[in-house]
Amino acid sequence: MALVPCQVLRAAILLSYCSILCNYKAIDMPAHQTYGGSWKFLTFIDLVIQAVFFGICVLTDLSSLLTKGNDSQEQERQLKKLISLRDWVMAVLAFPVGVFVVTMFWSIYIYDRELVYPKLLDNFIPAWLNHGMVSKVMQHFLV
């Protein structure tokens, strides 16, 4: 039952998404007290989608490690359902939303930064957190 490097990588990505979400929620930003809170930002919604997706990936990896060697048809059927759920979330939510968010954010940022990330936000969101929230999504598609 040795861990494969891709399984370790998925667990590390999940932990990094959770740490970014925790840091983002810990920041006291004026936009968090308005209608919709953090959920009105597509980058935040995408980060949550990615964290859920990698949670499913880690759960799938753990399930496949635990059921390896068992001849139970029921466990195999449950694992296949989990794998199909993981593939569905990737194809329908994680990849399209992730690529859209990163492409649109950086395109608009290059055109006019004030439209998507005003300089005022530098006081609330550090540059590393902004870069992590927006660009981290594409890193696992490139690996």
Short mmCIF file of C-alpha atoms in Angstrom, two decimals:
data_model
loop_
_atom_site.label_atom_id
_atom_site.label_comp_id
_atom_site.label_asym_id
_atom_site.label_seq_id
_atom_site.Cartn_x
_atom_site.Cartn_y
_atom_site.Cartn_z
CA MET A 1 0.00 0.00 0.00
CA ALA A 2 2.66 2.50 -0.98
CA LEU A 3 1.55 5.96 -1.96
CA VAL A 4 2.06 6.93 -5.58
CA PRO A 5 3.53 10.41 -6.22
CA CYS A 6 0.30 11.59 -7.92
CA GLN A 7 -1.67 10.67 -4.80
CA VAL A 8 0.71 12.65 -2.62
CA LEU A 9 0.50 15.56 -5.08
CA ARG A 10 -3.31 15.54 -4.93
CA ALA A 11 -3.24 15.61 -1.13
CA ALA A 12 -0.73 18.49 -1.19
CA ILE A 13 -2.88 20.46 -3.63
CA LEU A 14 -5.95 19.91 -1.45
CA LEU A 15 -4.07 21.18 1.61
CA SER A 16 -2.83 24.24 -0.29
CA TYR A 17 -6.38 25.09 -1.44
CA CYS A 18 -7.67 24.73 2.12
CA SER A 19 -4.89 26.97 3.44
CA ILE A 20 -5.67 29.66 0.85
CA LEU A 21 -9.39 29.45 1.70
CA CYS A 22 -8.63 29.77 5.43
CA ASN A 23 -6.33 32.75 4.87
CA TYR A 24 -8.88 34.42 2.60
CA LYS A 25 -11.69 33.99 5.12
CA ALA A 26 -9.47 35.32 7.93
CA ILE A 27 -8.99 38.67 6.17
CA ASP A 28 -11.40 41.37 7.32
CA MET A 29 -12.41 42.89 4.01
CA PRO A 30 -15.28 45.39 3.50
CA ALA A 31 -16.68 43.26 0.64
CA HIS A 32 -17.25 40.37 3.06
CA GLN A 33 -19.89 42.38 4.93
CA THR A 34 -21.92 43.28 1.82
CA TYR A 35 -24.57 41.31 -0.01
CA GLY A 36 -23.25 37.92 -1.09
CA GLY A 37 -20.06 38.13 0.94
CA SER A 38 -17.20 36.13 -0.56
CA TRP A 39 -19.58 34.11 -2.72
CA LYS A 40 -20.08 36.98 -5.16
CA PHE A 41 -16.50 36.60 -6.39
CA LEU A 42 -16.01 34.02 -9.14
CA THR A 43 -12.41 33.42 -8.00
CA PHE A 44 -13.67 32.38 -4.56
CA ILE A 45 -16.35 30.12 -6.03
CA ASP A 46 -13.73 28.54 -8.29
CA LEU A 47 -11.38 28.00 -5.37
CA VAL A 48 -14.14 26.18 -3.48
CA ILE A 49 -14.92 24.06 -6.56
CA GLN A 50 -11.24 23.14 -6.87
CA ALA A 51 -11.00 22.25 -3.18
CA VAL A 52 -14.08 20.02 -3.44
CA PHE A 53 -12.69 18.40 -6.60
CA PHE A 54 -9.36 17.61 -4.98
CA GLY A 55 -11.16 16.38 -1.88
CA ILE A 56 -12.97 13.89 -4.12
CA CYS A 57 -9.63 12.97 -5.75
CA VAL A 58 -8.03 12.26 -2.38
CA LEU A 59 -11.09 10.27 -1.29
CA THR A 60 -10.90 8.25 -4.51
CA ASP A 61 -7.20 7.57 -3.99
CA LEU A 62 -7.74 6.46 -0.40
CA SER A 63 -10.65 4.25 -1.41
CA SER A 64 -8.64 2.59 -4.17
CA LEU A 65 -5.77 1.97 -1.76
CA LEU A 66 -8.07 0.46 0.86
CA THR A 67 -10.04 -1.73 -1.55
CA LYS A 68 -6.99 -3.02 -3.41
CA GLY A 69 -6.79 -6.77 -2.95
CA ASN A 70 -10.43 -7.18 -1.92
CA ASP A 71 -12.67 -9.23 -4.15
CA SER A 72 -15.85 -7.50 -3.03
CA GLN A 73 -18.06 -6.57 -5.98
CA GLU A 74 -19.88 -3.96 -3.87
CA GLN A 75 -16.66 -2.11 -3.05
CA GLU A 76 -15.63 -2.17 -6.71
CA ARG A 77 -19.02 -0.77 -7.71
CA GLN A 78 -18.76 2.02 -5.12
CA LEU A 79 -15.23 2.86 -6.27
CA LYS A 80 -16.41 3.07 -9.90
CA LYS A 81 -19.18 5.46 -8.83
CA LEU A 82 -16.66 7.61 -6.99
CA ILE A 83 -14.34 7.65 -10.01
CA SER A 84 -17.21 8.63 -12.31
CA LEU A 85 -18.18 11.44 -9.88
CA ARG A 86 -14.57 12.66 -9.86
CA ASP A 87 -14.44 12.64 -13.67
CA TRP A 88 -17.79 14.41 -13.93
CA VAL A 89 -16.75 17.19 -11.51
CA MET A 90 -13.51 17.67 -13.45
CA ALA A 91 -15.21 17.80 -16.87
CA VAL A 92 -18.25 19.87 -15.91
CA LEU A 93 -17.08 22.18 -13.12
CA ALA A 94 -13.40 22.25 -12.22
CA PHE A 95 -11.76 22.55 -15.63
CA PRO A 96 -14.15 24.92 -17.45
CA VAL A 97 -14.65 27.29 -14.53
CA GLY A 98 -10.95 27.21 -13.64
CA VAL A 99 -9.74 28.02 -17.14
CA PHE A 100 -12.38 30.75 -17.54
CA VAL A 101 -11.48 32.44 -14.24
CA VAL A 102 -7.74 32.46 -14.86
CA THR A 103 -8.02 33.55 -18.49
CA MET A 104 -10.51 36.33 -17.85
CA PHE A 105 -8.88 37.62 -14.68
CA TRP A 106 -5.41 37.99 -16.16
CA SER A 107 -6.72 39.31 -19.49
CA ILE A 108 -8.72 42.04 -17.76
CA TYR A 109 -5.87 42.64 -15.28
CA ILE A 110 -3.47 43.31 -18.17
CA TYR A 111 -6.01 45.56 -19.90
CA ASP A 112 -7.02 47.60 -16.82
CA ARG A 113 -6.14 46.40 -13.34
CA GLU A 114 -8.73 48.62 -11.65
CA LEU A 115 -11.58 46.66 -13.25
CA VAL A 116 -10.83 43.38 -11.48
CA TYR A 117 -8.33 44.13 -8.72
CA PRO A 118 -8.21 47.78 -7.61
CA LYS A 119 -5.10 49.04 -5.83
CA LEU A 120 -7.26 49.53 -2.72
CA LEU A 121 -7.42 45.73 -2.35
CA ASP A 122 -3.65 45.57 -1.88
CA ASN A 123 -4.31 46.79 1.68
CA PHE A 124 -6.54 43.79 2.38
CA ILE A 125 -5.33 40.95 0.16
CA PRO A 126 -1.58 40.40 -0.11
CA ALA A 127 -0.15 39.87 -3.59
CA TRP A 128 0.77 36.24 -2.84
CA LEU A 129 -2.81 35.44 -1.81
CA ASN A 130 -4.27 37.06 -4.93
CA HIS A 131 -1.82 35.20 -7.14
CA GLY A 132 -2.54 31.97 -5.27
CA MET A 133 -6.31 32.34 -5.55
CA VAL A 134 -6.25 33.08 -9.26
CA SER A 135 -3.27 31.22 -10.70
CA LYS A 136 -3.12 28.16 -8.42
CA VAL A 137 -6.09 26.74 -10.29
CA MET A 138 -4.14 26.37 -13.53
CA GLN A 139 -1.12 24.74 -11.92
CA HIS A 140 -2.73 21.35 -11.46
CA PHE A 141 -4.01 21.34 -15.06
CA LEU A 142 -0.43 21.84 -16.27
CA VAL A 143 1.09 19.09 -14.09
#
